[in-house]
């Protein structure tokens, strides 16, 4: 059974306007997103700004009101706040934010910041609590003398590690990481990513890894969904997405990543501009009149692409033959 | 943009209705009736009852409210119990005095506050800035009425430069003399009020200028090769003054509140003094009218600010 | 002037530049020992992590620092003038006209209350004697040049009405309005999406080729450097630690810092679960060591005797230079374990 299952999730924000300031339209921030995450897996949600990737993450943890759709966690419906309270959802699902500084209370010491979720969900004696906090700090490579310091006394990378320690304090089953390393320098980023991987190995946690950085996503994720305009346009294994991208938008996104292969740079640039040109010409084929992506079709096992109806037909035929 | 303004004005209508109902209910809740004080002591309770019925005092409240509103529009605000004259005339007279003082105070406030705020912001951290800030902190920490009392004592009594009460000298003849005498009476209260009013402007403008000075778009302007004085003129001043201009509407509220102190201490026959006296003498018709008027002016102030802001700031402007 | 003569013309020379900031009445060196040259027709990337001084360096060239808080020594030679010594009025004749600058965050770099055309026109008012009509025409021409689809419409808009990519195009239009020989781009694509980044970098490259100008590109993104730059300077803790052409730096990196940085990028083909981590952290301005190699504490397994007391640049031929002798004996820690 999958750990979490998101089915046709929609989060719409009303646009107010007109004379009486009524709702004239909706921003379809998330517009029918479906995916599953397996226990112990890292699932990547990739897209550009405004693609709806962060809103999806926030809706799953309950920070955003779900317009319609269904979220099931270990078989329980957790779409509404009431449903979530009936199981240990708030304990089992935690979040790491991009801006760790503003998510940490500046007036609290690290000890109480990390201990906060423990206090909320577990009955521990002060000694047990302290031991647990020290263990957590060790997991993310912080020395015990950091216990009594305040958030501003740490560097960006250290603060992000504190955020991770807090997120995994209650042994969650799923951690939603929203751009966890985007604000960090390369060398610090490597360290944070290593800790995230180590925690996964030791605790078996699943990650919903939300990022715009395709390089980091490739390193971290087992399966990846590409989001554009609130919808998933392609979903598949790391191999599927990076080696055999099928959707035009995925191809464009991949081609745009600057590479460190100096020798190939003219070739890369040519390819990128070719795809960009193709994207301009063929973009309309990949989206319907309302700018929505077409339904996902399975092109190979576990690899789903929002192909235009004409191309999708090919794959449907193959499937039926099988 | 006209749509925005019209919508904003329309929003004011329910606000005004709620305000007037509150004031009306306040008036109803006050003890006494409009006749007890003015009728012949020999009038029998039955006669009084009939008189009250004839004047609609036993109608349902909304009917009475409706009559009250209709009267309001006809300027029939009732009689002042204390001054024995129609409230409308009283307020016309006093309102004019307050208008003089408030306008003068406002002009002075901005005339002093704007240059000081800009100057302090421009010289952030230097001695000029320090002096202005020290002055600001002192003014902020001393209660307004203390400033007024000290001011009136030094410049009114000790030095005798300015009159200490009234709005106009009874000996003033002719247009020129009248205006001079009026000015003479408002200079000291206006100046002291302005001194106090500048504190917020200076503080706010200073931080606006400092923010603008360190903003990325000013860095862009420097990188464009724009000379410093032009950067101040075209980018820093403009951007920091716009919000101030927009807040001018809100300052009406502050002025009205301030005028109550000033007029009382300077025995200046304006609305503020009228209000305090009315409260003292339980002059209910005057109180309700003034509360309504103050409320109305407050709403107008916000309206003006909102409209100005929507005009000057393209980010708010709806296209 | 012949084509080859222009090709080698030096546009800017920086000699022994040091910039110090005042913190609590004490001056701390943010950058020091900076020697660099930029020639016509080349893109020089300055790469390093936050706090390495790369932005300080270009702000010093542009004269954008508050003089009461900053002390600059050394020489910045631009067209025969030493920029560290000229008056503010003379600087204003250079900024915007001969040196254009592009900033990281295009939204805050534009005045929110001014129309796009006014913001571009301002630079023309400062540096040309064009008539109002000529200026307006030039604004439309520039908007077209930076790839704005509907210049007339955009000219009348305000910054908040444009997308991030379009705003950055406006900032570029301002920078190139007076056809400067030299453009400084400070993290021009950091705030943008990756597809927009690619477009903006292409645009910069096209403009540079068309005008035969030079660009200093400040970035922390090694991919952007590899795709865009001709020459690279790597900075660490306020000093340039490695110089070379893009091929030398990426395919034959010498300084331990350059090598470590390249190693910590998540690699395409690497199956390894662990990314390479550089131990320790960047020293803060106040804790910068006065002598010795600033990177030494982060590679503690390298002997102290391998470092220089006062690390200097060593020429490796073909313009490749590296600071400190430690590069000769450097190895990665796990290489010795293996």
PDB file of N, CA and C in Angstrom, chain B residues 185-261:
ATOM      1  N   UNK B 185      -4.443  85.228  16.877  1.00  0.00           N
ATOM      2  CA  UNK B 185      -4.964  84.310  17.878  1.00  0.00           C
ATOM      3  C   UNK B 185      -4.625  82.862  17.603  1.00  0.00           C
ATOM      4  N   UNK B 186      -4.369  82.523  16.346  1.00  0.00           N
ATOM      5  CA  UNK B 186      -4.105  81.096  16.088  1.00  0.00           C
ATOM      6  C   UNK B 186      -2.621  80.763  15.947  1.00  0.00           C
ATOM      7  N   UNK B 187      -1.756  81.789  15.898  1.00  0.00           N
ATOM      8  CA  UNK B 187      -0.334  81.488  15.695  1.00  0.00           C
ATOM      9  C   UNK B 187       0.216  80.587  16.797  1.00  0.00           C
ATOM     10  N   UNK B 188       0.023  80.978  18.053  1.00  0.00           N
ATOM     11  CA  UNK B 188       0.611  80.198  19.135  1.00  0.00           C
ATOM     12  C   UNK B 188       0.000  78.792  19.251  1.00  0.00           C
ATOM     13  N   UNK B 189      -1.345  78.671  19.351  1.00  0.00           N
ATOM     14  CA  UNK B 189      -1.889  77.310  19.411  1.00  0.00           C
ATOM     15  C   UNK B 189      -1.546  76.495  18.161  1.00  0.00           C
ATOM     16  N   UNK B 190      -1.551  77.144  17.002  1.00  0.00           N
ATOM     17  CA  UNK B 190      -1.239  76.444  15.760  1.00  0.00           C
ATOM     18  C   UNK B 190       0.192  75.933  15.769  1.00  0.00           C
ATOM     19  N   UNK B 191       1.108  76.816  16.196  1.00  0.00           N
ATOM     20  CA  UNK B 191       2.518  76.462  16.214  1.00  0.00           C
ATOM     21  C   UNK B 191       2.774  75.300  17.185  1.00  0.00           C
ATOM     22  N   UNK B 192       2.181  75.404  18.372  1.00  0.00           N
ATOM     23  CA  UNK B 192       2.393  74.346  19.363  1.00  0.00           C
ATOM     24  C   UNK B 192       1.780  73.036  18.887  1.00  0.00           C
ATOM     25  N   UNK B 193       0.587  73.141  18.302  1.00  0.00           N
ATOM     26  CA  UNK B 193      -0.058  71.935  17.766  1.00  0.00           C
ATOM     27  C   UNK B 193       0.789  71.319  16.669  1.00  0.00           C
ATOM     28  N   UNK B 194       1.335  72.187  15.804  1.00  0.00           N
ATOM     29  CA  UNK B 194       2.147  71.711  14.689  1.00  0.00           C
ATOM     30  C   UNK B 194       3.414  71.037  15.197  1.00  0.00           C
ATOM     31  N   UNK B 195       4.031  71.682  16.200  1.00  0.00           N
ATOM     32  CA  UNK B 195       5.245  71.140  16.796  1.00  0.00           C
ATOM     33  C   UNK B 195       5.011  69.694  17.210  1.00  0.00           C
ATOM     34  N   UNK B 196       3.854  69.498  17.794  1.00  0.00           N
ATOM     35  CA  UNK B 196       3.512  68.169  18.267  1.00  0.00           C
ATOM     36  C   UNK B 196       3.200  67.245  17.101  1.00  0.00           C
ATOM     37  N   UNK B 197       2.485  67.802  16.132  1.00  0.00           N
ATOM     38  CA  UNK B 197       2.081  66.986  14.989  1.00  0.00           C
ATOM     39  C   UNK B 197       3.244  66.543  14.119  1.00  0.00           C
ATOM     40  N   UNK B 198       4.334  67.335  14.130  1.00  0.00           N
ATOM     41  CA  UNK B 198       5.460  66.989  13.252  1.00  0.00           C
ATOM     42  C   UNK B 198       6.122  65.683  13.656  1.00  0.00           C
ATOM     43  N   UNK B 199       6.054  65.345  14.952  1.00  0.00           N
ATOM     44  CA  UNK B 199       6.799  64.196  15.457  1.00  0.00           C
ATOM     45  C   UNK B 199       6.588  62.965  14.580  1.00  0.00           C
ATOM     46  N   UNK B 200       5.307  62.645  14.333  1.00  0.00           N
ATOM     47  CA  UNK B 200       5.026  61.445  13.548  1.00  0.00           C
ATOM     48  C   UNK B 200       5.526  61.579  12.125  1.00  0.00           C
ATOM     49  N   UNK B 201       5.286  62.758  11.545  1.00  0.00           N
ATOM     50  CA  UNK B 201       5.703  62.959  10.157  1.00  0.00           C
ATOM     51  C   UNK B 201       7.212  62.831  10.029  1.00  0.00           C
ATOM     52  N   UNK B 202       7.929  63.510  10.931  1.00  0.00           N
ATOM     53  CA  UNK B 202       9.394  63.471  10.870  1.00  0.00           C
ATOM     54  C   UNK B 202       9.883  62.030  10.998  1.00  0.00           C
ATOM     55  N   UNK B 203       9.330  61.342  11.976  1.00  0.00           N
ATOM     56  CA  UNK B 203       9.764  59.975  12.235  1.00  0.00           C
ATOM     57  C   UNK B 203       9.495  59.082  11.022  1.00  0.00           C
ATOM     58  N   UNK B 204       8.289  59.194  10.493  1.00  0.00           N
ATOM     59  CA  UNK B 204       7.879  58.347   9.381  1.00  0.00           C
ATOM     60  C   UNK B 204       8.669  58.678   8.117  1.00  0.00           C
ATOM     61  N   UNK B 205       8.765  59.981   7.846  1.00  0.00           N
ATOM     62  CA  UNK B 205       9.451  60.405   6.626  1.00  0.00           C
ATOM     63  C   UNK B 205      10.932  60.041   6.688  1.00  0.00           C
ATOM     64  N   UNK B 206      11.510  60.212   7.869  1.00  0.00           N
ATOM     65  CA  UNK B 206      12.920  59.878   8.038  1.00  0.00           C
ATOM     66  C   UNK B 206      13.162  58.421   7.669  1.00  0.00           C
ATOM     67  N   UNK B 207      12.330  57.537   8.201  1.00  0.00           N
ATOM     68  CA  UNK B 207      12.560  56.124   7.906  1.00  0.00           C
ATOM     69  C   UNK B 207      12.254  55.811   6.439  1.00  0.00           C
ATOM     70  N   UNK B 208      11.284  56.519   5.869  1.00  0.00           N
ATOM     71  CA  UNK B 208      10.995  56.329   4.438  1.00  0.00           C
ATOM     72  C   UNK B 208      12.210  56.716   3.583  1.00  0.00           C
ATOM     73  N   UNK B 209      12.790  57.869   3.910  1.00  0.00           N
ATOM     74  CA  UNK B 209      13.941  58.351   3.143  1.00  0.00           C
ATOM     75  C   UNK B 209      15.108  57.376   3.295  1.00  0.00           C
ATOM     76  N   UNK B 210      15.313  56.894   4.526  1.00  0.00           N
ATOM     77  CA  UNK B 210      16.429  55.974   4.755  1.00  0.00           C
ATOM     78  C   UNK B 210      16.201  54.673   3.980  1.00  0.00           C
ATOM     79  N   UNK B 211      14.975  54.169   4.034  1.00  0.00           N
ATOM     80  CA  UNK B 211      14.645  52.957   3.270  1.00  0.00           C
ATOM     81  C   UNK B 211      14.931  53.164   1.792  1.00  0.00           C
ATOM     82  N   UNK B 212      14.431  54.285   1.270  1.00  0.00           N
ATOM     83  CA  UNK B 212      14.588  54.565  -0.158  1.00  0.00           C
ATOM     84  C   UNK B 212      16.068  54.685  -0.509  1.00  0.00           C
ATOM     85  N   UNK B 213      16.817  55.362   0.382  1.00  0.00           N
ATOM     86  CA  UNK B 213      18.241  55.582   0.142  1.00  0.00           C
ATOM     87  C   UNK B 213      18.993  54.267  -0.021  1.00  0.00           C
ATOM     88  N   UNK B 214      18.601  53.269   0.759  1.00  0.00           N
ATOM     89  CA  UNK B 214      19.302  51.991   0.704  1.00  0.00           C
ATOM     90  C   UNK B 214      18.620  51.002  -0.230  1.00  0.00           C
ATOM     91  N   UNK B 215      17.604  51.457  -0.950  1.00  0.00           N
ATOM     92  CA  UNK B 215      16.869  50.519  -1.798  1.00  0.00           C
ATOM     93  C   UNK B 215      17.680  50.178  -3.044  1.00  0.00           C
ATOM     94  N   UNK B 216      17.311  49.052  -3.642  1.00  0.00           N
ATOM     95  CA  UNK B 216      18.033  48.597  -4.832  1.00  0.00           C
ATOM     96  C   UNK B 216      17.797  49.543  -6.002  1.00  0.00           C
ATOM     97  N   UNK B 217      16.600  50.159  -6.067  1.00  0.00           N
ATOM     98  CA  UNK B 217      16.369  51.010  -7.242  1.00  0.00           C
ATOM     99  C   UNK B 217      17.193  52.297  -7.178  1.00  0.00           C
ATOM    100  N   UNK B 218      17.546  52.730  -5.969  1.00  0.00           N
ATOM    101  CA  UNK B 218      18.446  53.877  -5.873  1.00  0.00           C
ATOM    102  C   UNK B 218      19.860  53.459  -6.286  1.00  0.00           C
ATOM    103  N   UNK B 219      20.226  52.234  -5.934  1.00  0.00           N
ATOM    104  CA  UNK B 219      21.518  51.711  -6.376  1.00  0.00           C
ATOM    105  C   UNK B 219      21.549  51.670  -7.911  1.00  0.00           C
ATOM    106  N   UNK B 220      20.437  51.250  -8.497  1.00  0.00           N
ATOM    107  CA  UNK B 220      20.345  51.252  -9.957  1.00  0.00           C
ATOM    108  C   UNK B 220      20.548  52.658 -10.511  1.00  0.00           C
ATOM    109  N   UNK B 221      19.901  53.633  -9.853  1.00  0.00           N
ATOM    110  CA  UNK B 221      20.018  55.015 -10.328  1.00  0.00           C
ATOM    111  C   UNK B 221      21.465  55.499 -10.235  1.00  0.00           C
ATOM    112  N   UNK B 222      22.157  55.127  -9.147  1.00  0.00           N
ATOM    113  CA  UNK B 222      23.569  55.500  -9.025  1.00  0.00           C
ATOM    114  C   UNK B 222      24.363  54.866 -10.165  1.00  0.00           C
ATOM    115  N   UNK B 223      24.060  53.593 -10.430  1.00  0.00           N
ATOM    116  CA  UNK B 223      24.769  52.893 -11.495  1.00  0.00           C
ATOM    117  C   UNK B 223      24.438  53.457 -12.872  1.00  0.00           C
ATOM    118  N   UNK B 224      23.324  54.168 -12.977  1.00  0.00           N
ATOM    119  CA  UNK B 224      22.977  54.820 -14.240  1.00  0.00           C
ATOM    120  C   UNK B 224      23.785  56.097 -14.431  1.00  0.00           C
ATOM    121  N   UNK B 225      24.420  56.566 -13.349  1.00  0.00           N
ATOM    122  CA  UNK B 225      25.164  57.812 -13.420  1.00  0.00           C
ATOM    123  C   UNK B 225      24.303  59.020 -13.114  1.00  0.00           C
ATOM    124  N   UNK B 226      23.195  58.827 -12.448  1.00  0.00           N
ATOM    125  CA  UNK B 226      22.338  59.954 -12.075  1.00  0.00           C
ATOM    126  C   UNK B 226      22.997  60.695 -10.909  1.00  0.00           C
ATOM    127  N   UNK B 227      23.171  62.022 -11.031  1.00  0.00           N
ATOM    128  CA  UNK B 227      23.787  62.776  -9.941  1.00  0.00           C
ATOM    129  C   UNK B 227      22.958  62.692  -8.658  1.00  0.00           C
ATOM    130  N   UNK B 228      23.647  62.832  -7.536  1.00  0.00           N
ATOM    131  CA  UNK B 228      22.994  62.613  -6.253  1.00  0.00           C
ATOM    132  C   UNK B 228      21.749  63.472  -6.069  1.00  0.00           C
ATOM    133  N   UNK B 229      21.854  64.758  -6.452  1.00  0.00           N
ATOM    134  CA  UNK B 229      20.705  65.632  -6.191  1.00  0.00           C
ATOM    135  C   UNK B 229      19.482  65.202  -7.010  1.00  0.00           C
ATOM    136  N   UNK B 230      19.736  64.675  -8.203  1.00  0.00           N
ATOM    137  CA  UNK B 230      18.621  64.178  -9.008  1.00  0.00           C
ATOM    138  C   UNK B 230      18.060  62.880  -8.460  1.00  0.00           C
ATOM    139  N   UNK B 231      18.953  62.079  -7.880  1.00  0.00           N
ATOM    140  CA  UNK B 231      18.468  60.841  -7.262  1.00  0.00           C
ATOM    141  C   UNK B 231      17.531  61.192  -6.122  1.00  0.00           C
ATOM    142  N   UNK B 232      17.928  62.192  -5.324  1.00  0.00           N
ATOM    143  CA  UNK B 232      17.043  62.611  -4.236  1.00  0.00           C
ATOM    144  C   UNK B 232      15.731  63.137  -4.793  1.00  0.00           C
ATOM    145  N   UNK B 233      15.829  63.963  -5.822  1.00  0.00           N
ATOM    146  CA  UNK B 233      14.618  64.598  -6.338  1.00  0.00           C
ATOM    147  C   UNK B 233      13.687  63.588  -7.015  1.00  0.00           C
ATOM    148  N   UNK B 234      14.249  62.767  -7.893  1.00  0.00           N
ATOM    149  CA  UNK B 234      13.371  61.918  -8.708  1.00  0.00           C
ATOM    150  C   UNK B 234      13.031  60.581  -8.066  1.00  0.00           C
ATOM    151  N   UNK B 235      13.878  60.090  -7.198  1.00  0.00           N
ATOM    152  CA  UNK B 235      13.618  58.765  -6.647  1.00  0.00           C
ATOM    153  C   UNK B 235      13.300  58.806  -5.155  1.00  0.00           C
ATOM    154  N   UNK B 236      14.201  59.392  -4.372  1.00  0.00           N
ATOM    155  CA  UNK B 236      14.029  59.268  -2.924  1.00  0.00           C
ATOM    156  C   UNK B 236      12.863  60.116  -2.426  1.00  0.00           C
ATOM    157  N   UNK B 237      12.856  61.413  -2.755  1.00  0.00           N
ATOM    158  CA  UNK B 237      11.791  62.282  -2.244  1.00  0.00           C
ATOM    159  C   UNK B 237      10.440  61.812  -2.724  1.00  0.00           C
ATOM    160  N   UNK B 238      10.333  61.629  -4.028  1.00  0.00           N
ATOM    161  CA  UNK B 238       9.068  61.237  -4.611  1.00  0.00           C
ATOM    162  C   UNK B 238       8.516  59.982  -3.938  1.00  0.00           C
ATOM    163  N   UNK B 239       9.377  58.975  -3.846  1.00  0.00           N
ATOM    164  CA  UNK B 239       8.893  57.722  -3.284  1.00  0.00           C
ATOM    165  C   UNK B 239       8.569  57.811  -1.806  1.00  0.00           C
ATOM    166  N   UNK B 240       9.290  58.672  -1.065  1.00  0.00           N
ATOM    167  CA  UNK B 240       8.971  58.728   0.363  1.00  0.00           C
ATOM    168  C   UNK B 240       7.840  59.708   0.657  1.00  0.00           C
ATOM    169  N   UNK B 241       7.625  60.691  -0.219  1.00  0.00           N
ATOM    170  CA  UNK B 241       6.579  61.676   0.068  1.00  0.00           C
ATOM    171  C   UNK B 241       5.180  61.162  -0.279  1.00  0.00           C
ATOM    172  N   UNK B 242       5.105  60.276  -1.266  1.00  0.00           N
ATOM    173  CA  UNK B 242       3.774  59.824  -1.683  1.00  0.00           C
ATOM    174  C   UNK B 242       2.945  59.243  -0.541  1.00  0.00           C
ATOM    175  N   UNK B 243       3.505  58.317   0.235  1.00  0.00           N
ATOM    176  CA  UNK B 243       2.678  57.798   1.336  1.00  0.00           C
ATOM    177  C   UNK B 243       2.286  58.894   2.324  1.00  0.00           C
ATOM    178  N   UNK B 244       3.177  59.865   2.524  1.00  0.00           N
ATOM    179  CA  UNK B 244       2.863  60.959   3.454  1.00  0.00           C
ATOM    180  C   UNK B 244       1.667  61.750   2.925  1.00  0.00           C
ATOM    181  N   UNK B 245       1.713  62.042   1.634  1.00  0.00           N
ATOM    182  CA  UNK B 245       0.613  62.789   1.027  1.00  0.00           C
ATOM    183  C   UNK B 245      -0.686  62.032   1.223  1.00  0.00           C
ATOM    184  N   UNK B 246      -0.583  60.714   1.065  1.00  0.00           N
ATOM    185  CA  UNK B 246      -1.789  59.922   1.185  1.00  0.00           C
ATOM    186  C   UNK B 246      -2.319  59.899   2.617  1.00  0.00           C
ATOM    187  N   UNK B 247      -1.412  60.032   3.578  1.00  0.00           N
ATOM    188  CA  UNK B 247      -1.856  59.952   4.962  1.00  0.00           C
ATOM    189  C   UNK B 247      -2.401  61.276   5.490  1.00  0.00           C
ATOM    190  N   UNK B 248      -2.340  62.290   4.638  1.00  0.00           N
ATOM    191  CA  UNK B 248      -2.863  63.594   5.052  1.00  0.00           C
ATOM    192  C   UNK B 248      -4.308  63.461   5.506  1.00  0.00           C
ATOM    193  N   UNK B 249      -5.073  62.641   4.827  1.00  0.00           N
ATOM    194  CA  UNK B 249      -6.473  62.448   5.191  1.00  0.00           C
ATOM    195  C   UNK B 249      -6.628  61.947   6.616  1.00  0.00           C
ATOM    196  N   UNK B 250      -5.788  60.964   6.947  1.00  0.00           N
ATOM    197  CA  UNK B 250      -5.881  60.399   8.292  1.00  0.00           C
ATOM    198  C   UNK B 250      -5.562  61.444   9.358  1.00  0.00           C
ATOM    199  N   UNK B 251      -4.718  62.408   8.992  1.00  0.00           N
ATOM    200  CA  UNK B 251      -4.276  63.359  10.017  1.00  0.00           C
ATOM    201  C   UNK B 251      -5.412  64.260  10.464  1.00  0.00           C
ATOM    202  N   UNK B 252      -6.513  64.283   9.691  1.00  0.00           N
ATOM    203  CA  UNK B 252      -7.678  65.054  10.138  1.00  0.00           C
ATOM    204  C   UNK B 252      -8.120  64.578  11.522  1.00  0.00           C
ATOM    205  N   UNK B 253      -8.131  63.252  11.681  1.00  0.00           N
ATOM    206  CA  UNK B 253      -8.510  62.675  12.960  1.00  0.00           C
ATOM    207  C   UNK B 253      -7.633  63.214  14.089  1.00  0.00           C
ATOM    208  N   UNK B 254      -6.327  63.174  13.851  1.00  0.00           N
ATOM    209  CA  UNK B 254      -5.385  63.633  14.861  1.00  0.00           C
ATOM    210  C   UNK B 254      -5.608  65.107  15.185  1.00  0.00           C
ATOM    211  N   UNK B 255      -5.865  65.880  14.146  1.00  0.00           N
ATOM    212  CA  UNK B 255      -6.074  67.312  14.347  1.00  0.00           C
ATOM    213  C   UNK B 255      -7.298  67.574  15.216  1.00  0.00           C
ATOM    214  N   UNK B 256      -8.375  66.844  14.944  1.00  0.00           N
ATOM    215  CA  UNK B 256      -9.607  67.043  15.705  1.00  0.00           C
ATOM    216  C   UNK B 256      -9.388  66.694  17.169  1.00  0.00           C
ATOM    217  N   UNK B 257      -8.680  65.569  17.383  1.00  0.00           N
ATOM    218  CA  UNK B 257      -8.408  65.167  18.755  1.00  0.00           C
ATOM    219  C   UNK B 257      -7.554  66.220  19.440  1.00  0.00           C
ATOM    220  N   UNK B 258      -6.515  66.686  18.708  1.00  0.00           N
ATOM    221  CA  UNK B 258      -5.617  67.681  19.282  1.00  0.00           C
ATOM    222  C   UNK B 258      -6.337  68.983  19.576  1.00  0.00           C
ATOM    223  N   UNK B 259      -7.313  69.329  18.708  1.00  0.00           N
ATOM    224  CA  UNK B 259      -7.975  70.627  18.871  1.00  0.00           C
ATOM    225  C   UNK B 259      -8.744  70.689  20.184  1.00  0.00           C
ATOM    226  N   UNK B 260      -9.178  69.549  20.688  1.00  0.00           N
ATOM    227  CA  UNK B 260      -9.915  69.569  21.955  1.00  0.00           C
ATOM    228  C   UNK B 260      -9.028  70.125  23.064  1.00  0.00           C
ATOM    229  N   UNK B 261      -7.781  69.631  23.131  1.00  0.00           N
ATOM    230  CA  UNK B 261      -6.839  70.150  24.144  1.00  0.00           C
ATOM    231  C   UNK B 261      -6.538  71.621  23.894  1.00  0.00           C
TER     232      UNK B 261
END
